[in-house]
């Protein structure tokens, strides 16, 4: 297990709002190995961003807070680490890029200023050297006129260029883990292809582990080694890209894949999952997917499923895979045994 | 072959850029620049292209929600750019629009009843009881319940709000609906519900759609023919299977190859375009795509290629095919 750089263990991050406590991240466990690209997929509101913000301790607080669980980064539990420690980690050992780069670029400083600062945090170079390095990196991420852009401000750049600047910043700090939260969702496909290419280079050349959050299964197929599927705050299954896309186990994952319009098929009617994602509260009982699940049976409405082992050694949070003899084993593996 | 219901000829929309203390005109954004196409009755014409290429402007100019700068828009053989506002108001019964953002396009202070009934009232259904009946019927058509009528938009999910938008558009039995990114803001599982609903409604009411989106798989799924726009121009248009299997324009080829496919066995070569889309206020000379085109030739910098039928209703604007 020495090559595991990030391991979430039964993480609970809740929001304490006027209308009650919301378990936005409800017992999430998964890991990222060195040099691996792990995708987190799921529909809007399922807790992808809150999971990644938890790792960085950037959950807006109040109302949000990590309630319990572990976030092991290279053997150190960051779940309750001090702000001082987190400042050393952020943008250093762990870099993060967001869907909207404007939120993490400072509008008041030139691109060059921000890059130079990131570079100098890492190696003791003069301002002049760092500036040259900054131009080189902008060039590397495919920014035209890099020597001019270095003196421009974030608002002067297009969305795709800003995202490239963010990647240049992430590269400047040579992180061991890059968390990318929907890095290409706001971009056009041809620009998306450029950005994904850059991220792949970073992963291959520097062996950077990447936690890629997306709702686009196409992006997942293209980028990821493994995939974690989330639904309503919980991991419902996990597997290699091939396992998840070709042989999904959980009814939700199955439905999601069948709902996709496909560029190469000529089906007339799309499959669709009825209903919408439920709002989860502390008192929710039963499988969270039950109201939309075509396989649901009585038990699904009265008990919370754990992660059960399937016959081919995978895990799915679904009673269809609960084999009574092995239930004891399964609840040990299961990450959420609260009721 | 059905008849064209809509014929667009040389449509242009330029937005003035004003500057200086006197707000003098200092330039123009060529949002739509000489676009021509037809839409046949009962068909779904998809329009794809990247952000800012002029899809929404085209859609709005067709309905004169913004005034075209130049060009002709013939709806059932009548050039609607020439009609007066009273006639236009009547024509709007037949021509509707659905927007991307169901949140922004519904008045948050009005009940669903009021939102859906409004176009009925505008077009002369003065009897309140009749309107109520019609609203109920419309809600059921789009998969909502009659009791939803008394609720407010914020009480619905994104997909349900889009259903409300569709109910409103259907109120007066339109013939043509411009759908501007109707599913782009929705999650995959809800997106497929709305796409299926829209296909069903087309069949049920013999509707014609101009379906704008940037997701190429969505457009392929729902459309009969597809047009590709780049920097205010239509660069290619063909039957959907022909376009997706045999794209001719280098931009269409790049666009299609850039779409990530949710299949780990699909390892098609991708064409990675360099650079960003140029600004429509200062588009490149000649072919607007020449700054990024992997196959650009000398002529491409100087001469704008014409949009013409290459073979069998497959239109392309590219010097490679002239
Ligand atoms: N500031 C907040 N206050 C209260 N609840 C919040 C807040 N932020 C997030 N949540 C809750 O956490 C849940 C998960 O949100 P999160 O942003 O992680 O979703 P996501 O999976 O990233 O969705 P998307 O695909 O839309 O980005 C939401 O459904 C919401 O209930
Ligand atoms: N009212 C306006 N005034 C000035 N420029 C405008 C106006 N509306 C649109 N534009 C410009 O016209 C161009 C085309 O815009 P349009 O909204 O039609 O693009 P689009 O293809 O719909 O893009 P998207 O996919 O982002 O919706 C853009 O460069 C835009 O900035
Ligand atoms: S536990 Fe029941 S409701 Fe949940 S996914 Fe499995 S079959 Fe469906
Ligand atoms: S006209 Fe020239 S630049 Fe334009 S798409 Fe064709 S080959 Fe490329
Ligand atoms: Mg998110
Ligand atoms: Mg638009």
Coordinates of N, CA, C and O in Angstrom, one line a residue, chain A residues 180-289:
Chain A
X180 N -8.9 18.0 -9.7 CA -9.5 18.8 -10.8 C -11.0 18.6 -10.7 O -11.6 17.6 -11.0
X181 N -11.7 19.7 -10.3 CA -13.2 19.6 -10.2 C -13.8 20.2 -11.4 O -13.9 21.4 -11.6
X182 N -14.4 19.3 -12.3 CA -15.0 19.7 -13.5 C -14.1 20.7 -14.3 O -14.6 21.8 -14.7
X183 N -12.9 20.4 -14.6 CA -12.0 21.4 -15.1 C -12.3 21.8 -16.5 O -11.9 22.8 -17.0
X184 N -13.1 21.0 -17.2 CA -13.4 21.3 -18.6 C -14.9 21.5 -18.9 O -15.3 21.7 -20.0
X185 N -15.7 21.5 -17.8 CA -17.2 21.5 -18.0 C -17.6 22.8 -18.7 O -18.6 22.8 -19.5
X186 N -16.9 23.9 -18.4 CA -17.4 25.2 -18.9 C -16.7 25.5 -20.3 O -16.9 26.5 -20.9
X187 N -15.9 24.5 -20.8 CA -15.2 24.8 -22.0 C -15.8 24.1 -23.2 O -16.5 23.1 -23.1
X188 N -15.5 24.6 -24.4 CA -15.9 23.9 -25.6 C -15.1 22.7 -25.9 O -14.0 22.5 -25.4
X189 N -15.7 21.7 -26.6 CA -15.0 20.4 -26.8 C -13.6 20.5 -27.4 O -12.8 19.8 -27.0
X190 N -13.4 21.5 -28.3 CA -12.0 21.5 -28.9 C -11.0 22.0 -27.9 O -9.9 21.6 -27.9
X191 N -11.5 22.9 -27.0 CA -10.6 23.4 -26.0 C -10.5 22.4 -24.9 O -9.4 22.1 -24.3
X192 N -11.6 21.7 -24.6 CA -11.5 20.6 -23.6 C -10.5 19.6 -24.0 O -9.7 19.1 -23.2
X193 N -10.4 19.2 -25.3 CA -9.5 18.2 -25.8 C -8.0 18.7 -25.5 O -7.2 17.9 -25.1
X194 N -7.8 20.0 -25.6 CA -6.4 20.6 -25.3 C -6.1 20.4 -23.8 O -5.0 20.0 -23.5
X195 N -7.1 20.8 -23.0 CA -6.8 20.8 -21.5 C -6.7 19.3 -21.0 O -5.8 19.1 -20.2
X196 N -7.5 18.4 -21.5 CA -7.3 17.0 -21.1 C -6.0 16.5 -21.5 O -5.3 15.8 -20.8
X197 N -5.5 16.9 -22.7 CA -4.2 16.5 -23.2 C -3.1 17.0 -22.2 O -2.2 16.2 -21.9
X198 N -3.2 18.2 -21.8 CA -2.2 18.8 -20.8 C -2.2 18.0 -19.5 O -1.2 17.7 -19.0
X199 N -3.4 17.7 -19.0 CA -3.5 17.0 -17.8 C -2.9 15.6 -17.9 O -2.2 15.1 -17.0
X200 N -3.1 15.0 -19.0 CA -2.5 13.6 -19.3 C -1.0 13.7 -19.3 O -0.3 12.9 -18.7
X201 N -0.5 14.8 -19.9 CA 1.0 14.9 -19.9 C 1.5 15.1 -18.5 O 2.5 14.5 -18.2
X202 N 0.9 15.9 -17.7 CA 1.3 16.1 -16.4 C 1.3 14.8 -15.6 O 2.3 14.5 -14.9
X203 N 0.3 14.0 -15.8 CA 0.2 12.7 -15.2 C 1.3 11.7 -15.6 O 1.9 11.1 -14.8
X204 N 1.5 11.7 -16.9 CA 2.5 10.8 -17.5 C 4.0 11.2 -17.1 O 4.8 10.4 -16.7
X205 N 4.2 12.5 -17.3 CA 5.6 12.9 -17.2 C 6.1 13.1 -15.7 O 7.2 12.8 -15.4
X206 N 5.2 13.5 -14.8 CA 5.6 13.8 -13.5 C 5.0 12.7 -12.5 O 5.1 12.8 -11.3
X207 N 4.2 11.8 -13.1 CA 3.6 10.8 -12.2 C 2.7 11.4 -11.2 O 2.5 10.9 -10.1
X208 N 2.0 12.5 -11.5 CA 1.1 13.1 -10.6 C -0.2 12.3 -10.5 O -0.7 12.0 -11.6
X209 N -0.6 12.1 -9.3 CA -1.9 11.4 -9.2 C -3.0 12.5 -9.4 O -2.9 13.6 -9.1
X210 N -4.1 12.1 -10.1 CA -5.1 13.0 -10.4 C -6.5 12.5 -9.9 O -6.8 11.3 -10.1
X211 N -7.2 13.3 -9.1 CA -8.6 13.0 -8.7 C -9.4 13.9 -9.6 O -9.4 15.1 -9.5
X212 N -10.1 13.3 -10.6 CA -10.8 14.1 -11.6 C -12.3 14.0 -11.3 O -12.9 12.9 -11.4
X213 N -12.9 15.1 -11.0 CA -14.3 15.1 -10.8 C -15.1 15.6 -12.0 O -14.7 16.6 -12.6
X214 N -16.0 14.8 -12.4 CA -16.7 15.2 -13.6 C -18.1 14.5 -13.7 O -18.3 13.5 -12.9
X215 N -19.0 15.0 -14.5 CA -20.2 14.2 -14.7 C -20.2 13.6 -16.1 O -21.2 13.0 -16.5
X216 N -19.1 13.8 -16.8 CA -19.1 13.4 -18.2 C -18.4 12.1 -18.3 O -17.2 11.9 -18.2
X217 N -19.1 11.0 -18.6 CA -18.6 9.7 -18.7 C -17.6 9.5 -19.9 O -16.7 8.7 -19.9
X218 N -17.8 10.4 -20.9 CA -16.8 10.4 -22.0 C -15.4 10.9 -21.5 O -14.4 10.2 -21.8
X219 N -15.4 11.9 -20.7 CA -14.1 12.4 -20.1 C -13.5 11.3 -19.3 O -12.3 11.1 -19.3
X220 N -14.3 10.6 -18.5 CA -13.9 9.5 -17.7 C -13.2 8.4 -18.5 O -12.1 8.0 -18.2
X221 N -13.9 8.0 -19.6 CA -13.3 7.0 -20.5 C -12.0 7.4 -21.0 O -11.1 6.5 -21.2
X222 N -11.9 8.6 -21.3 CA -10.7 9.1 -21.9 C -9.5 9.3 -21.0 O -8.3 9.1 -21.3
X223 N -9.8 9.6 -19.7 CA -8.7 10.0 -18.8 C -8.4 9.0 -17.7 O -7.3 9.0 -17.2
X224 N -9.4 8.3 -17.2 CA -9.2 7.7 -15.9 C -8.8 6.2 -15.9 O -9.0 5.5 -16.9
X225 N -8.1 5.8 -14.8 CA -7.8 4.4 -14.6 C -8.9 3.8 -13.8 O -9.3 2.7 -14.2
X226 N -9.3 4.4 -12.8 CA -10.4 3.9 -12.0 C -11.5 4.9 -11.8 O -11.2 6.1 -12.0
X227 N -12.7 4.5 -11.4 CA -13.8 5.4 -11.3 C -14.6 5.1 -10.0 O -14.8 3.9 -9.7
X228 N -15.0 6.1 -9.3 CA -15.8 6.0 -8.2 C -17.1 6.7 -8.5 O -17.2 7.8 -9.0
X229 N -18.2 5.9 -8.4 CA -19.5 6.5 -8.7 C -20.3 6.9 -7.5 O -20.4 6.1 -6.5
X230 N -20.7 8.1 -7.4 CA -21.4 8.6 -6.2 C -22.9 8.8 -6.5 O -23.3 9.2 -7.6
X231 N -23.7 8.6 -5.5 CA -25.1 8.9 -5.6 C -25.6 9.4 -4.3 O -25.4 8.7 -3.3
X232 N -26.2 10.6 -4.2 CA -26.7 11.2 -3.0 C -25.8 11.0 -1.8 O -26.2 10.6 -0.7
X233 N -24.5 11.4 -2.0 CA -23.6 11.5 -0.9 C -22.8 10.3 -0.5 O -22.0 10.2 0.4
X234 N -23.1 9.2 -1.3 CA -22.5 7.9 -1.0 C -21.8 7.3 -2.2 O -22.2 7.6 -3.3
X235 N -20.8 6.5 -2.0 CA -20.2 5.8 -3.1 C -21.1 4.6 -3.3 O -21.3 3.8 -2.4
X236 N -21.5 4.4 -4.6 CA -22.4 3.3 -4.8 C -21.6 2.1 -5.5 O -22.0 1.0 -5.4
X237 N -20.6 2.5 -6.2 CA -19.7 1.4 -6.7 C -18.4 2.0 -7.1 O -18.2 3.2 -7.3
X238 N -17.4 1.1 -7.3 CA -16.1 1.6 -7.7 C -15.5 0.5 -8.6 O -15.8 -0.7 -8.4
X239 N -14.6 0.9 -9.5 CA -14.0 -0.1 -10.4 C -13.0 0.5 -11.4 O -12.9 1.7 -11.4
X240 N -12.4 -0.3 -12.2 CA -11.6 0.2 -13.3 C -12.5 0.8 -14.3 O -13.8 0.5 -14.3
X241 N -12.0 1.7 -15.1 CA -12.8 2.3 -16.1 C -13.6 1.3 -17.0 O -14.8 1.4 -17.2
X242 N -12.9 0.3 -17.3 CA -13.5 -0.8 -18.1 C -14.7 -1.5 -17.4 O -15.7 -1.7 -17.9
X243 N -14.4 -1.8 -16.1 CA -15.4 -2.4 -15.3 C -16.7 -1.6 -15.2 O -17.8 -2.0 -15.4
X244 N -16.5 -0.3 -14.9 CA -17.6 0.6 -14.7 C -18.4 0.8 -16.0 O -19.6 0.8 -16.0
X245 N -17.7 1.1 -17.1 CA -18.4 1.5 -18.3 C -18.9 0.3 -19.1 O -19.9 0.4 -19.8
X246 N -18.2 -0.8 -19.0 CA -18.6 -2.0 -19.8 C -19.5 -3.0 -19.0 O -20.2 -3.7 -19.5
X247 N -19.3 -3.0 -17.7 CA -20.0 -4.0 -16.9 C -20.4 -3.4 -15.5 O -19.9 -3.8 -14.5
X248 N -21.2 -2.3 -15.6 CA -21.6 -1.7 -14.3 C -22.4 -2.6 -13.5 O -23.2 -3.5 -14.0
X249 N -22.3 -2.5 -12.1 CA -23.0 -3.5 -11.2 C -24.2 -2.8 -10.6 O -25.3 -3.4 -10.5
X250 N -24.1 -1.5 -10.2 CA -25.1 -0.9 -9.5 C -26.2 -0.4 -10.4 O -25.9 0.1 -11.5
X251 N -27.5 -0.6 -10.1 CA -28.6 -0.2 -11.0 C -28.5 1.3 -11.4 O -28.8 1.6 -12.6
X252 N -28.0 2.2 -10.5 CA -27.8 3.6 -10.9 C -26.8 3.7 -12.0 O -27.1 4.4 -13.0
X253 N -25.7 3.1 -11.8 CA -24.6 3.2 -12.9 C -25.1 2.6 -14.2 O -24.9 3.2 -15.3
X254 N -25.8 1.5 -14.1 CA -26.4 0.9 -15.3 C -27.3 1.9 -16.0 O -27.2 2.1 -17.2
X255 N -28.2 2.5 -15.3 CA -29.1 3.5 -15.9 C -28.4 4.7 -16.5 O -28.8 5.1 -17.5
X256 N -27.4 5.2 -15.7 CA -26.7 6.3 -16.2 C -26.1 6.1 -17.5 O -26.2 6.9 -18.5
X257 N -25.4 4.9 -17.7 CA -24.8 4.6 -18.9 C -25.8 4.4 -20.1 O -25.6 4.8 -21.2
X258 N -26.9 3.8 -19.7 CA -27.9 3.6 -20.7 C -28.6 4.9 -21.2 O -29.1 4.9 -22.3
X259 N -28.5 5.9 -20.3 CA -29.2 7.1 -20.7 C -28.4 8.0 -21.7 O -29.0 9.0 -22.2
X260 N -27.2 7.7 -21.8 CA -26.3 8.5 -22.7 C -26.7 8.4 -24.1 O -26.7 7.3 -24.7
X261 N -26.9 9.5 -24.8 CA -27.0 9.4 -26.3 C -25.6 9.1 -26.8 O -24.7 9.6 -26.3
X262 N -25.6 8.2 -27.7 CA -24.3 7.7 -28.2 C -24.0 8.2 -29.6 O -24.9 8.2 -30.5
X263 N -22.8 8.7 -29.9 CA -22.4 9.2 -31.2 C -22.5 8.1 -32.2 O -22.7 8.4 -33.4
X264 N -22.3 6.8 -31.8 CA -22.2 5.8 -32.8 C -23.4 4.9 -32.9 O -23.4 3.9 -33.7
X265 N -24.4 5.1 -32.2 CA -25.6 4.2 -32.2 C -26.8 4.9 -32.8 O -26.9 6.1 -32.7
X266 N -27.7 4.2 -33.3 CA -28.9 4.8 -33.9 C -30.1 4.4 -33.2 O -31.1 4.0 -33.8
X267 N -30.1 4.4 -31.9 CA -31.3 4.0 -31.1 C -32.3 5.2 -31.2 O -32.0 6.3 -31.4
X268 N -33.6 4.7 -31.3 CA -34.7 5.7 -31.4 C -35.0 6.4 -30.1 O -35.1 7.6 -30.0
X269 N -35.2 5.5 -29.1 CA -35.6 6.0 -27.8 C -34.5 5.9 -26.8 O -33.9 4.9 -26.7
X270 N -34.2 7.0 -26.0 CA -33.2 6.9 -25.0 C -33.8 6.2 -23.8 O -34.9 6.4 -23.5
X271 N -32.9 5.5 -23.1 CA -33.4 5.0 -21.8 C -33.4 6.1 -20.9 O -32.5 7.0 -21.0
X272 N -34.3 6.2 -19.9 CA -34.2 7.3 -19.0 C -34.5 6.7 -17.6 O -35.4 5.9 -17.4
X273 N -33.8 7.3 -16.6 CA -34.1 6.9 -15.2 C -35.3 7.8 -14.8 O -35.1 9.0 -14.9
X274 N -36.4 7.3 -14.3 CA -37.5 8.1 -13.9 C -37.1 9.0 -12.7 O -36.2 8.6 -11.9
X275 N -37.8 10.1 -12.5 CA -37.6 10.9 -11.3 C -36.3 11.6 -11.2 O -35.6 11.7 -12.2
X276 N -36.1 12.2 -10.0 CA -34.9 13.0 -9.9 C -34.1 12.6 -8.6 O -34.7 11.9 -7.8
X277 N -32.9 13.1 -8.4 CA -32.1 12.9 -7.3 C -32.8 13.4 -6.0 O -33.2 14.5 -6.0
X278 N -32.9 12.5 -5.0 CA -33.7 13.0 -3.8 C -32.8 13.9 -2.9 O -31.6 13.9 -3.0
X279 N -33.5 14.7 -2.1 CA -32.7 15.5 -1.1 C -32.5 14.5 0.1 O -33.5 14.0 0.6
X280 N -31.3 14.4 0.5 CA -31.0 13.5 1.6 C -31.1 14.2 3.0 O -30.5 15.3 3.1
X281 N -31.7 13.6 4.0 CA -31.6 14.2 5.3 C -31.0 13.2 6.2 O -30.8 12.0 5.8
X282 N -30.9 13.5 7.5 CA -30.3 12.6 8.5 C -31.3 11.4 8.7 O -30.9 10.4 9.2
X283 N -32.6 11.6 8.4 CA -33.5 10.6 8.7 C -33.8 9.7 7.5 O -34.7 8.9 7.6
X284 N -33.1 9.9 6.4 CA -33.4 9.1 5.2 C -33.2 7.6 5.6 O -32.2 7.2 6.1
X285 N -34.2 6.8 5.2 CA -34.1 5.4 5.4 C -34.2 4.7 4.1 O -34.9 5.2 3.2
X286 N -33.5 3.6 3.9 CA -33.6 2.8 2.7 C -32.6 3.2 1.7 O -31.8 4.2 1.9
X287 N -32.5 2.5 0.6 CA -31.6 2.8 -0.4 C -31.9 4.1 -1.1 O -33.1 4.3 -1.4
X288 N -31.0 5.0 -1.2 CA -31.3 6.3 -1.7 C -31.7 6.3 -3.2 O -32.3 7.2 -3.7
X289 N -31.5 5.2 -3.9 CA -31.8 5.1 -5.3 C -33.2 4.4 -5.4 O -33.8 4.4 -6.5

